[in-house]
Short mmCIF file of C-alpha atoms in Angstrom, two decimals:
data_model
loop_
_atom_site.label_atom_id
_atom_site.label_comp_id
_atom_site.label_asym_id
_atom_site.label_seq_id
_atom_site.Cartn_x
_atom_site.Cartn_y
_atom_site.Cartn_z
CA UNK A 716 79.36 -135.28 71.70
CA UNK A 717 83.49 -134.95 70.96
CA UNK A 718 85.24 -138.00 72.42
CA UNK A 719 83.18 -140.47 70.20
CA UNK A 720 86.14 -141.43 69.01
CA UNK A 721 86.26 -143.94 65.47
CA UNK A 722 89.05 -145.66 63.18
CA UNK A 723 90.23 -142.77 60.30
CA UNK A 724 87.75 -143.06 57.77
CA UNK A 725 88.93 -145.11 54.69
CA UNK A 726 87.96 -142.38 52.22
CA UNK A 727 89.70 -139.29 50.98
CA UNK A 728 89.17 -136.34 54.00
CA UNK A 729 90.85 -132.83 52.92
CA UNK A 730 91.83 -131.02 55.44
CA UNK A 731 89.78 -128.46 54.86
CA UNK A 732 85.81 -128.98 55.39
CA UNK A 733 83.60 -127.15 51.99
CA UNK A 734 81.96 -124.63 54.13
CA UNK A 735 80.32 -122.94 50.57
CA UNK A 736 78.09 -126.69 49.44
CA UNK A 737 74.68 -123.36 49.85
CA UNK A 738 74.38 -120.46 50.72
CA UNK A 739 72.21 -119.81 54.08
CA UNK A 740 75.29 -119.92 56.75
CA UNK A 741 76.04 -123.55 58.44
CA UNK A 742 72.61 -124.05 59.29
CA UNK A 743 71.92 -123.89 55.74
CA UNK A 744 75.20 -126.52 54.55
CA UNK A 745 73.34 -129.08 57.31
CA UNK A 746 70.20 -128.67 56.74
CA UNK A 747 71.56 -129.68 52.44
CA UNK A 748 73.75 -132.02 54.90
CA UNK A 749 71.39 -134.07 56.34
CA UNK A 750 68.57 -134.88 53.16
CA UNK A 751 71.39 -136.15 51.38
CA UNK A 752 71.84 -138.63 53.07
CA UNK A 753 68.38 -139.37 54.36
CA UNK A 754 68.50 -139.61 50.58
CA UNK A 755 71.76 -142.03 50.19
CA UNK A 756 70.19 -144.26 53.50
CA UNK A 757 67.15 -144.66 51.75
CA UNK A 758 67.63 -145.52 47.75
CA UNK A 759 71.36 -147.33 48.24
CA UNK A 760 71.80 -145.37 44.93
CA UNK A 761 72.30 -141.65 44.70
CA UNK A 762 73.64 -139.19 42.05
CA UNK A 763 74.30 -135.23 42.30
CA UNK A 764 77.27 -132.79 42.26
CA UNK A 765 79.63 -133.73 43.36
CA UNK A 766 80.59 -130.21 45.42
CA UNK A 767 77.65 -131.79 48.06
CA UNK A 768 76.97 -135.85 47.48
CA UNK A 769 81.04 -136.16 48.41
CA UNK A 770 80.84 -134.22 51.41
CA UNK A 771 78.12 -136.37 53.15
CA UNK A 772 79.74 -138.94 51.18
CA UNK A 773 82.40 -137.82 54.29
CA UNK A 774 79.46 -138.19 56.92
CA UNK A 775 77.37 -141.14 55.89
CA UNK A 776 81.47 -143.10 56.82
CA UNK A 777 81.55 -141.61 59.68
CA UNK A 778 78.34 -142.11 61.27
CA UNK A 779 78.21 -146.00 60.02
CA UNK A 780 81.45 -145.87 61.91
CA UNK A 781 79.97 -144.69 65.12
CA UNK A 782 76.85 -146.95 64.51
CA UNK A 783 80.13 -150.11 64.42
CA UNK A 784 81.34 -149.41 66.92
CA UNK A 785 79.18 -147.16 70.20
CA UNK A 786 75.95 -149.84 68.85
CA UNK A 787 72.80 -148.26 69.27
CA UNK A 788 72.46 -148.11 72.81
CA UNK A 789 74.88 -145.40 73.00
CA UNK A 790 73.21 -141.93 74.48
CA UNK A 791 75.73 -140.46 72.34
CA UNK A 792 76.10 -141.70 69.43
CA UNK A 793 71.28 -142.42 69.84
CA UNK A 794 72.06 -138.09 69.86
CA UNK A 795 74.11 -137.62 66.53
CA UNK A 796 71.80 -140.17 64.59
CA UNK A 797 69.26 -138.76 66.02
CA UNK A 798 70.51 -135.11 64.91
CA UNK A 799 71.65 -136.18 61.95
CA UNK A 800 68.99 -138.76 59.75
CA UNK A 801 66.01 -136.94 59.36
CA UNK A 802 63.39 -139.92 59.11
CA UNK A 803 63.85 -141.56 62.74
CA UNK A 804 62.87 -144.93 60.24
CA UNK A 805 66.90 -144.32 58.66
CA UNK A 806 68.11 -144.68 62.32
CA UNK A 807 66.56 -149.09 62.54
CA UNK A 808 67.66 -148.99 58.97
CA UNK A 809 70.98 -147.74 59.53
CA UNK A 810 71.60 -149.80 62.96
CA UNK A 811 69.37 -153.06 61.53
CA UNK A 812 70.15 -153.34 58.35
CA UNK A 813 74.12 -150.85 57.31
CA UNK A 814 75.42 -152.61 60.91
CA UNK A 815 75.19 -155.67 60.43
CA UNK A 816 75.77 -155.57 55.88
CA UNK A 817 79.50 -154.22 57.45
CA UNK A 818 80.17 -155.51 60.59
CA UNK A 819 83.19 -157.74 58.47
CA UNK A 820 84.44 -155.11 56.63
CA UNK A 821 87.05 -152.28 57.24
CA UNK A 822 86.66 -149.77 53.48
CA UNK A 823 84.16 -147.19 52.09
CA UNK A 824 80.82 -148.26 53.39
CA UNK A 825 80.25 -146.39 50.17
CA UNK A 826 81.44 -146.36 46.57
CA UNK A 827 81.23 -143.16 43.95
CA UNK A 828 81.70 -142.95 40.28
CA UNK A 829 82.33 -140.06 38.77
CA UNK A 830 79.16 -139.84 36.09
CA UNK A 831 79.73 -138.53 32.08
CA UNK A 832 80.18 -134.37 32.39
CA UNK A 833 77.25 -133.48 29.24
CA UNK A 834 80.04 -129.80 27.53
CA UNK A 835 77.47 -129.96 24.70
CA UNK A 836 73.60 -129.61 26.33
CA UNK A 837 74.65 -126.07 27.81
CA UNK A 838 71.32 -124.91 29.06
CA UNK A 839 71.32 -121.29 31.11
CA UNK A 840 71.30 -120.78 33.39
CA UNK A 841 72.68 -124.09 33.84
CA UNK A 842 76.42 -124.47 34.09
CA UNK A 843 77.63 -128.29 33.26
CA UNK A 844 78.33 -130.10 36.42
CA UNK A 845 80.51 -132.70 38.02
CA UNK A 846 78.40 -135.03 38.98
CA UNK A 847 78.99 -138.21 40.56
CA UNK A 848 76.56 -141.50 42.24
CA UNK A 849 76.73 -142.35 45.64
CA UNK A 850 75.83 -146.11 46.67
CA UNK A 851 75.59 -148.02 49.53
CA UNK A 852 78.95 -151.24 49.90
CA UNK A 853 76.43 -154.40 48.19
CA UNK A 854 73.58 -152.65 47.56
CA UNK A 855 70.61 -155.35 45.81
CA UNK A 856 70.32 -153.14 42.72
CA UNK A 857 72.56 -154.35 40.21
CA UNK A 858 77.02 -153.21 39.46
CA UNK A 859 77.10 -150.02 38.05
CA UNK A 860 80.96 -151.41 36.68
CA UNK A 861 79.53 -154.49 35.43
CA UNK A 862 82.14 -157.17 36.13
CA UNK A 863 82.76 -158.14 33.08
CA UNK A 864 84.42 -162.14 34.10
CA UNK A 865 81.55 -163.58 35.33
CA UNK A 866 80.39 -165.81 32.73
CA UNK A 867 77.71 -168.51 35.13
CA UNK A 868 74.47 -166.46 33.79
CA UNK A 869 75.20 -167.04 30.44
CA UNK A 870 72.92 -169.50 28.67
CA UNK A 871 75.57 -172.98 27.77
CA UNK A 872 76.74 -172.26 32.14
CA UNK A 873 73.33 -171.98 33.43
CA UNK A 874 72.39 -175.27 32.05
CA UNK A 875 75.93 -177.43 32.30
CA UNK A 876 74.86 -176.40 36.27
CA UNK A 877 71.91 -177.56 36.29
CA UNK A 878 73.34 -180.93 34.04
CA UNK A 879 76.21 -181.28 36.27
CA UNK A 880 73.33 -181.53 39.28
CA UNK A 881 71.27 -183.46 37.33
CA UNK A 882 74.02 -186.25 36.91
CA UNK A 883 75.07 -185.73 40.79
CA UNK A 884 72.28 -186.56 42.35
CA UNK A 885 71.37 -189.90 39.71
CA UNK A 886 74.77 -190.81 41.24
CA UNK A 887 74.00 -190.47 45.07
CA UNK A 888 70.53 -192.54 44.07
CA UNK A 889 72.85 -195.08 41.92
CA UNK A 890 74.74 -195.20 45.22
CA UNK A 891 71.82 -195.11 48.21
CA UNK A 892 70.34 -197.73 46.06
CA UNK A 893 73.74 -200.40 46.05
CA UNK A 894 73.89 -199.60 49.83
CA UNK A 895 70.91 -200.98 49.80
CA UNK B 1114 84.65 -130.26 74.26
CA UNK B 1115 87.79 -131.76 73.31
CA UNK B 1116 91.03 -130.29 75.19
CA UNK B 1117 92.47 -127.67 73.35
CA UNK B 1118 95.68 -128.21 71.57
CA UNK B 1119 95.65 -125.60 69.64
CA UNK B 1120 98.70 -122.75 69.39
CA UNK B 1121 96.62 -120.63 69.09
CA UNK B 1122 94.62 -118.79 72.30
CA UNK B 1123 90.91 -119.69 71.55
CA UNK B 1124 89.65 -116.90 73.67
CA UNK B 1125 90.90 -114.03 71.52
CA UNK B 1126 88.76 -113.03 68.76
CA UNK B 1127 89.84 -112.96 65.70
CA UNK B 1128 89.76 -108.89 63.82
CA UNK B 1129 91.59 -108.46 68.32
CA UNK B 1130 94.92 -109.23 68.04
CA UNK B 1131 95.91 -107.25 71.31
CA UNK B 1132 99.18 -107.06 71.87
CA UNK B 1133 100.33 -108.87 74.91
CA UNK B 1134 103.25 -107.04 76.21
CA UNK B 1135 106.04 -110.49 76.03
CA UNK B 1136 107.31 -111.30 80.17
CA UNK B 1137 110.21 -112.90 81.38
CA UNK B 1138 109.16 -115.73 82.90
CA UNK B 1139 105.48 -115.38 82.00
CA UNK B 1140 104.41 -112.86 84.45
CA UNK B 1141 101.52 -111.56 83.93
CA UNK B 1142 100.38 -108.67 85.62
CA UNK B 1143 96.69 -107.65 85.35
CA UNK B 1144 96.34 -105.44 81.78
CA UNK B 1145 95.11 -102.15 83.77
CA UNK B 1146 97.66 -100.61 85.57
CA UNK B 1147 101.83 -101.06 87.04
CA UNK B 1148 102.55 -101.63 90.42
CA UNK B 1149 102.64 -99.39 92.80
CA UNK B 1150 106.28 -99.01 94.02
CA UNK B 1151 104.53 -99.85 98.31
CA UNK B 1152 104.43 -103.42 96.35
CA UNK B 1153 107.79 -103.01 93.83
CA UNK B 1154 110.13 -101.66 97.78
CA UNK B 1155 108.32 -105.08 99.68
CA UNK B 1156 109.58 -107.12 96.79
CA UNK B 1157 112.98 -105.76 97.02
CA UNK B 1158 113.04 -106.17 100.29
CA UNK B 1159 110.96 -110.21 101.45
CA UNK B 1160 113.96 -112.74 100.67
CA UNK B 1161 112.22 -114.71 98.37
CA UNK B 1162 114.74 -117.82 98.20
CA UNK B 1163 113.16 -118.34 101.83
CA UNK B 1164 109.89 -120.76 101.52
CA UNK B 1165 107.86 -118.40 103.40
CA UNK B 1166 105.51 -120.36 105.69
CA UNK B 1167 102.32 -119.27 103.54
CA UNK B 1168 102.62 -117.60 99.91
CA UNK B 1169 100.53 -114.68 99.83
CA UNK B 1170 100.30 -112.29 102.62
CA UNK B 1171 96.65 -111.88 104.20
CA UNK B 1172 95.63 -115.10 102.24
CA UNK B 1173 92.42 -117.22 102.21
CA UNK B 1174 92.01 -120.85 102.43
CA UNK B 1175 91.06 -121.91 98.96
CA UNK B 1176 87.32 -122.70 98.20
CA UNK B 1177 86.31 -125.72 96.62
CA UNK B 1178 83.64 -127.78 96.92
CA UNK B 1179 85.10 -131.06 95.95
CA UNK B 1180 83.41 -133.50 98.33
CA UNK B 1181 79.84 -132.79 96.77
CA UNK B 1182 81.19 -134.51 92.97
CA UNK B 1183 83.32 -137.33 93.01
CA UNK B 1184 82.95 -139.01 89.11
CA UNK B 1185 85.71 -141.02 87.70
CA UNK B 1186 88.90 -139.91 85.07
CA UNK B 1187 87.60 -141.75 81.76
CA UNK B 1188 91.24 -143.91 81.76
CA UNK B 1189 91.80 -143.23 78.31
CA UNK B 1190 95.23 -142.22 78.19
CA UNK B 1191 94.40 -139.30 75.69
CA UNK B 1192 92.92 -137.70 78.76
CA UNK B 1193 96.07 -139.61 81.59
CA UNK B 1194 98.69 -138.54 78.84
CA UNK B 1195 97.91 -136.12 76.06
CA UNK B 1196 101.73 -134.65 75.25
CA UNK B 1197 101.28 -138.08 73.87
CA UNK B 1198 99.41 -137.48 71.25
CA UNK B 1199 100.35 -135.11 68.16
CA UNK B 1200 98.91 -132.35 66.09
CA UNK B 1201 95.77 -133.28 64.52
CA UNK B 1202 96.58 -130.67 61.80
CA UNK B 1203 97.10 -133.50 58.74
CA UNK B 1204 99.98 -131.40 57.11
CA UNK B 1205 101.70 -130.82 60.56
CA UNK B 1206 101.69 -135.19 60.70
CA UNK B 1207 105.49 -136.48 60.62
CA UNK B 1208 105.22 -139.81 61.68
CA UNK B 1209 108.66 -140.73 62.08
CA UNK B 1210 109.83 -137.30 64.25
CA UNK B 1211 106.71 -138.48 66.58
CA UNK B 1212 107.83 -141.70 67.11
CA UNK B 1213 111.33 -140.47 67.99
CA UNK B 1214 109.86 -137.48 70.02
CA UNK B 1215 108.26 -140.26 71.50
CA UNK B 1216 111.35 -142.98 72.18
CA UNK B 1217 112.75 -139.51 73.38
CA UNK B 1218 110.09 -138.60 76.08
CA UNK B 1219 110.15 -141.83 77.05
CA UNK B 1220 113.60 -141.88 78.00
CA UNK B 1221 113.02 -138.51 79.87
CA UNK B 1222 110.24 -140.72 81.93
CA UNK B 1223 112.79 -142.46 83.14
CA UNK B 1224 115.24 -140.48 84.54
CA UNK B 1225 112.19 -137.99 86.71
CA UNK B 1226 108.10 -139.02 87.70
CA UNK B 1227 106.60 -137.10 85.43
CA UNK B 1228 102.66 -137.68 87.36
CA UNK B 1229 99.74 -137.76 85.87
CA UNK B 1230 97.78 -134.83 86.30
CA UNK B 1231 95.48 -132.19 84.70
CA UNK B 1232 94.14 -129.08 84.65
CA UNK B 1233 92.97 -127.67 87.75
CA UNK B 1234 95.54 -129.64 89.45
CA UNK B 1235 96.70 -128.74 91.83
CA UNK B 1236 101.26 -128.66 91.16
CA UNK B 1237 104.44 -127.66 93.10
CA UNK B 1238 107.73 -127.73 90.02
CA UNK B 1239 111.05 -127.92 91.51
CA UNK B 1240 113.29 -126.37 88.14
CA UNK B 1241 117.09 -125.96 88.47
CA UNK B 1242 117.91 -122.19 88.86
CA UNK B 1243 121.77 -121.01 89.08
CA UNK B 1244 120.95 -118.01 90.27
CA UNK B 1245 119.07 -118.87 94.09
CA UNK B 1246 120.17 -119.81 96.55
CA UNK B 1247 120.52 -124.30 96.62
CA UNK B 1248 120.29 -123.83 92.97
CA UNK B 1249 116.44 -124.51 92.84
CA UNK B 1250 113.37 -123.15 92.59
CA UNK B 1251 109.78 -124.35 93.93
CA UNK B 1252 106.59 -122.93 93.17
CA UNK B 1253 103.48 -124.22 93.44
CA UNK B 1254 101.07 -123.25 92.11
CA UNK B 1255 97.03 -124.49 89.90
CA UNK B 1256 96.81 -125.97 86.25
CA UNK B 1257 95.47 -123.36 84.06
CA UNK B 1258 96.47 -125.40 80.88
CA UNK B 1259 97.92 -127.41 79.39
CA UNK B 1260 98.88 -126.67 75.38
CA UNK B 1261 101.39 -128.72 72.17
CA UNK B 1262 102.60 -132.08 71.35
CA UNK B 1263 105.23 -134.87 71.81
CA UNK B 1264 108.50 -132.69 73.31
CA UNK B 1265 107.54 -129.27 73.78
CA UNK B 1266 103.98 -130.02 75.48
CA UNK B 1267 103.69 -126.88 78.00
CA UNK B 1268 101.69 -126.77 81.39
CA UNK B 1269 100.88 -123.53 82.83
CA UNK B 1270 100.32 -122.66 86.66
CA UNK B 1271 99.11 -119.57 88.73
CA UNK B 1272 99.30 -118.75 91.50
CA UNK B 1273 99.21 -115.66 93.73
CA UNK B 1274 102.68 -114.56 95.63
CA UNK B 1275 102.22 -111.29 98.09
CA UNK B 1276 99.05 -109.87 96.09
CA UNK B 1277 100.47 -110.93 92.16
CA UNK B 1278 98.97 -112.91 90.69
CA UNK B 1279 102.01 -114.97 88.11
CA UNK B 1280 101.68 -117.42 86.18
CA UNK B 1281 104.96 -119.73 84.66
CA UNK B 1282 104.59 -121.74 81.93
CA UNK B 1283 107.42 -125.18 82.35
CA UNK B 1284 107.49 -127.31 78.81
CA UNK B 1285 107.62 -130.96 80.64
CA UNK B 1286 110.31 -132.08 79.25
CA UNK B 1287 112.35 -129.06 80.14
CA UNK B 1288 115.34 -131.00 81.80
CA UNK B 1289 116.38 -128.36 84.00
CA UNK B 1290 112.76 -129.17 85.90
CA UNK B 1291 114.52 -131.74 88.90
CA UNK B 1292 110.73 -132.33 90.46
CA UNK B 1293 106.70 -133.00 89.22
CA UNK B 1294 105.09 -132.62 92.52
CA UNK B 1295 101.11 -132.80 92.35
CA UNK B 1296 99.47 -130.97 95.46
CA UNK B 1297 95.57 -132.23 94.87
CA UNK B 1298 94.74 -135.00 91.64
CA UNK B 1299 91.29 -133.08 90.68
CA UNK B 1300 89.92 -132.70 86.85
CA UNK B 1301 87.87 -129.20 86.17
CA UNK B 1302 85.04 -128.64 84.55
CA UNK B 1303 87.23 -126.65 81.98
CA UNK B 1304 90.02 -127.29 79.71
CA UNK B 1305 91.52 -123.44 80.11
CA UNK B 1306 91.71 -121.97 83.46
CA UNK B 1307 92.53 -118.46 81.99
CA UNK B 1308 89.62 -117.84 83.81
CA UNK B 1309 90.38 -116.91 87.26
CA UNK B 1310 92.66 -113.48 86.42
CA UNK B 1311 89.66 -112.19 86.40
CA UNK B 1312 88.02 -114.26 90.46
CA UNK B 1313 88.60 -113.38 93.54
CA UNK B 1314 92.24 -113.44 94.52
CA UNK B 1315 90.74 -116.77 97.09
CA UNK B 1316 90.32 -119.23 93.91
CA UNK B 1317 94.45 -119.27 93.06
CA UNK B 1318 95.92 -118.72 95.40
CA UNK B 1319 97.80 -122.28 97.46
CA UNK B 1320 100.08 -121.81 100.01
CA UNK B 1321 103.98 -123.10 99.62
CA UNK B 1322 104.31 -125.03 102.05
CA UNK B 1323 100.39 -126.74 101.26
CA UNK B 1324 100.88 -130.75 102.00
CA UNK B 1325 99.96 -133.66 99.35
CA UNK B 1326 96.28 -134.56 99.50
CA UNK B 1327 96.23 -138.01 98.89
CA UNK B 1328 93.90 -140.28 97.14
CA UNK B 1329 91.93 -143.29 98.33
CA UNK B 1330 93.72 -146.02 96.19
CA UNK B 1331 91.91 -147.32 93.16
CA UNK B 1332 89.97 -144.23 93.16
CA UNK B 1333 89.15 -142.00 89.82
CA UNK B 1334 90.20 -139.16 89.56
CA UNK B 1335 87.40 -136.02 91.71
CA UNK B 1336 85.82 -133.24 90.02
CA UNK B 1337 86.00 -130.32 91.45
CA UNK B 1338 82.43 -128.73 90.22
CA UNK B 1339 82.93 -125.37 91.35
CA UNK B 1340 81.90 -122.27 89.51
CA UNK B 1341 83.56 -119.79 89.35
CA UNK B 1342 82.70 -116.34 90.18
CA UNK B 1343 83.66 -113.71 87.78
CA UNK B 1344 84.26 -110.17 89.66
CA UNK B 1345 86.81 -108.70 88.05
CA UNK B 1346 85.37 -105.01 86.28
CA UNK B 1347 88.08 -106.16 83.54
CA UNK B 1348 88.10 -108.90 81.97
CA UNK B 1349 90.18 -110.20 79.68
CA UNK B 1350 87.96 -112.34 77.39
CA UNK B 1351 84.57 -112.24 77.05
CA UNK B 1352 84.04 -114.70 79.29
CA UNK B 1353 81.01 -115.54 78.37
CA UNK B 1354 81.05 -115.89 74.42
CA UNK B 1355 83.72 -119.56 75.51
CA UNK B 1356 80.56 -121.24 76.90
CA UNK B 1357 82.98 -122.01 80.32
CA UNK B 1358 81.25 -124.52 82.73
CA UNK B 1359 83.15 -123.63 86.04
CA UNK B 1360 82.34 -119.36 86.20
CA UNK B 1361 79.20 -117.61 87.55
CA UNK B 1362 78.69 -115.58 85.44
CA UNK B 1363 77.27 -111.01 87.05
CA UNK B 1364 74.29 -110.43 84.88
CA UNK B 1365 74.83 -108.84 81.27
CA UNK B 1366 72.97 -106.58 79.59
CA UNK B 1367 70.71 -107.79 76.77
CA UNK B 1368 72.94 -106.95 74.29
CA UNK B 1369 75.22 -108.83 75.40
CA UNK B 1370 73.69 -112.09 76.00
CA UNK B 1371 72.90 -111.77 72.76
CA UNK B 1372 75.53 -111.70 71.00
CA UNK B 1373 76.95 -114.52 72.96
CA UNK B 1374 74.00 -116.28 71.74
CA UNK B 1375 75.05 -116.26 68.46
CA UNK B 1376 78.83 -116.39 69.31
CA UNK B 1377 78.15 -119.37 70.08
CA UNK B 1378 77.99 -121.99 67.13
CA UNK B 1379 75.25 -124.00 68.02
CA UNK B 1380 75.26 -126.22 64.57
CA UNK B 1381 79.34 -126.94 66.24
CA UNK B 1382 79.08 -129.70 68.77
CA UNK B 1383 77.00 -131.40 65.42
CA UNK B 1384 79.67 -131.07 62.98
CA UNK B 1385 81.58 -134.70 63.47
CA UNK B 1386 83.57 -133.80 60.39
CA UNK B 1387 85.04 -130.43 61.92
CA UNK B 1388 85.81 -132.54 64.95
CA UNK B 1389 87.94 -135.58 62.96
CA UNK B 1390 89.44 -133.11 61.57
CA UNK B 1391 90.69 -132.04 65.11
CA UNK B 1392 91.10 -135.54 66.79
CA UNK B 1393 93.83 -138.32 66.62
CA UNK B 1394 91.40 -141.03 65.00
CA UNK B 1395 91.93 -145.06 66.89
CA UNK B 1396 94.21 -146.64 64.92
CA UNK B 1397 96.93 -143.91 65.22
CA UNK B 1398 96.53 -143.75 69.49
CA UNK B 1399 97.07 -147.15 69.25
CA UNK B 1400 100.67 -147.19 68.27
CA UNK B 1401 100.82 -144.78 69.98
CA UNK B 1402 99.20 -146.68 73.81
CA UNK B 1403 101.48 -150.02 72.27
CA UNK B 1404 104.56 -147.45 72.93
CA UNK B 1405 103.25 -146.36 76.40
CA UNK B 1406 102.81 -149.46 77.08
CA UNK B 1407 105.97 -150.74 76.53
CA UNK B 1408 107.78 -147.96 78.41
CA UNK B 1409 105.75 -149.19 81.17
CA UNK B 1410 107.79 -152.56 81.54
CA UNK B 1411 111.06 -151.00 80.24
CA UNK B 1412 110.32 -147.96 82.95
CA UNK B 1413 108.84 -151.39 86.01
CA UNK B 1414 112.76 -152.76 84.93
CA UNK B 1415 114.79 -149.82 84.14
CA UNK B 1416 113.69 -149.08 87.99
CA UNK B 1417 114.84 -152.72 89.42
CA UNK B 1418 118.50 -152.63 87.85
CA UNK B 1419 118.79 -149.49 88.95
CA UNK B 1420 118.53 -150.96 92.36
CA UNK B 1421 121.80 -152.18 93.10
CA UNK B 1422 120.30 -155.70 92.49
CA UNK B 1423 123.04 -155.43 89.02
CA UNK B 1424 125.96 -155.36 89.80
CA UNK B 1425 127.20 -153.47 87.33
CA UNK B 1426 131.82 -155.13 86.73
CA UNK B 1427 133.49 -152.46 84.82
CA UNK B 1428 135.71 -153.55 82.04
CA UNK B 1429 138.99 -151.31 82.85
CA UNK B 1430 138.30 -148.55 86.01
CA UNK B 1431 135.73 -145.37 85.47
CA UNK B 1432 136.85 -142.60 83.92
CA UNK B 1433 136.49 -139.06 84.89
CA UNK B 1434 135.22 -137.60 82.12
CA UNK B 1435 136.30 -134.46 81.10
CA UNK B 1436 139.44 -135.39 82.68
CA UNK B 1437 140.74 -138.52 81.38
CA UNK B 1438 139.90 -137.41 78.01
CA UNK B 1439 142.55 -133.83 78.13
CA UNK B 1440 145.09 -136.46 80.36
CA UNK B 1441 144.29 -138.61 76.75
CA UNK B 1442 145.01 -135.94 74.57
CA UNK B 1443 148.06 -134.03 76.25
CA UNK B 1444 150.19 -137.41 76.38
CA UNK B 1445 149.46 -137.63 72.44
CA UNK B 1446 150.23 -134.17 72.08
CA UNK B 1447 153.67 -134.84 74.42
CA UNK B 1448 153.80 -138.09 72.60
CA UNK B 1449 153.57 -136.05 68.90
CA UNK B 1450 155.58 -132.51 70.01
CA UNK B 1451 158.18 -134.87 70.56
#
C-alpha cells in the first residue's frame, strides 16, 4: 500500500497529523475519520468541527487522487477504499461519480469555508468551536458564496433571452421560405 | 514498506537509547564480548593486504534460493536511484540545494560507474587507502542498508572476515571510492538486513574472490525470498516487533508475542496521510527524473567524446599544473624584485 503515490495534494497538509482529534487511540481516530468521510461522500456538503473535518479533507483528497490515478481495477486502491469507506455503495459513487466529475481538473476537489463562531451563545459545557463547511466541488446544491455577477436569472434577462430566441427562429423560418 | 531513509535507527525503540560505541571504520563487534587474545594475534600476523583465497577460516558457502523466485523489480526510478530522492520532511526541503546536489551527483557519475544495486546485493568496493599496499583497499560484502539523501547517500556492506563480522559504511559519492562492482544483483524481502548480525555466519560470508554472477540480458532483478534464522542468544534489537519478512524467528514466549502484536500498530499500513508525509510526490519525482534522463544522454555523449573520437587541439602547450604556476610566480617575483 505504501508504494501508491500521487501528485502533491493541493490542500494544506500540516507537517504533523492531528493525532488528538478524538480519544481512544489511533483506531478511534481512524473510525472518526471514516465516519466523516462517509458523510462527506454521501451528502456532498457537511458542517463540523474544524479539527476533525480538516483532517478528513486531506484523506478525501488523497483518496480521490488515488482513485483518479489508479482506477477501480487496481487491487491496492480497492483495498484502501474498502478500508476507508464504510458504506460500500459510496465506493461505487467515488469511481462512478467523482472520478468522471474531476478527471479534467487538478485543483482541490473539496472546498472548506469557515462558519461564524457564535460567541454570545455560551451553553455549558459546550465551548464555542470553529466549525467549517466541507463540500465536494461542483455539487448540485446552490453555491455557499453566491456569485453576484450572474444576472442571467433575473426576470429582465430571462425575458430578453426568450425574445432573442424567438426572433432568431422567426428569422430562420423567413430565410428558409425565401430559399424555397 | 517504503525504503526507510530516516537518519534515526528505526530498530531503536523510544526509551532504549543503547549507547553504541562509535568505532573507527565502523567495524562492528558483537555487543556481548571482547575479541579473544588468540584471534587478535592471528589478525596481527595475517597479511591482510594480500587478497586471500577465500575470506574466512572455515567459510561456509552462502545459502540462497534465488532459483525459486525470479520476480522483476518495478523499474520506477525511486527503487533504482533512491539517492536522488530528497528528505521527505517538508521543513528540511531546499529545492535549490537539491538541484545543486543533483548536478554534483551527475558529475561524479561521469567519473565512475555507480551501478544499480539494492539491499541484499553483494558488492565489491575499492577505495583509496594511503596505508594499504597498492594504495587500494577492496572490500566485498552484502549491502544491508541504504541511508540518507542526495550526496550523503550511504550504504553499508557486511561480511565475515577471519571469523569476525565486519561492516563498512561507504558514502556513495565519496571521491575516494575508485570502483563499485555489483558481484550479485538481487533484492531481499526487507529494506534493512541488520538482523544478519544475529544470524548464523554462513548467511553473510562471501569470499573476496567471488566471481560476478551474470544475469540474462533483459531480466528483472531477482528477489531472494530466503528466510534467515535468528540463532544468536542475545539479539541486538527486538526482531519480532518489526514485521521483517525475511527472517525465521525461533519459538517465542507468549508475552513476547503479545507485546509484538501490540507494537505492530496494524492501523499504520492504512494511514494514507502518514505515508503521504514520508514520501516524495509525483510532480517532484517527475522533475528529478527529467534531470536523470538528461544526465543519461549527457553521459552517453561524454563517453563518446572521451574516446579519442574528438581530438582536442590546444591553443597553448599543456602546462603541468602547479609547476607552471610556480614558474610564473617566480618569474614575476624576480622581475618585480629587480
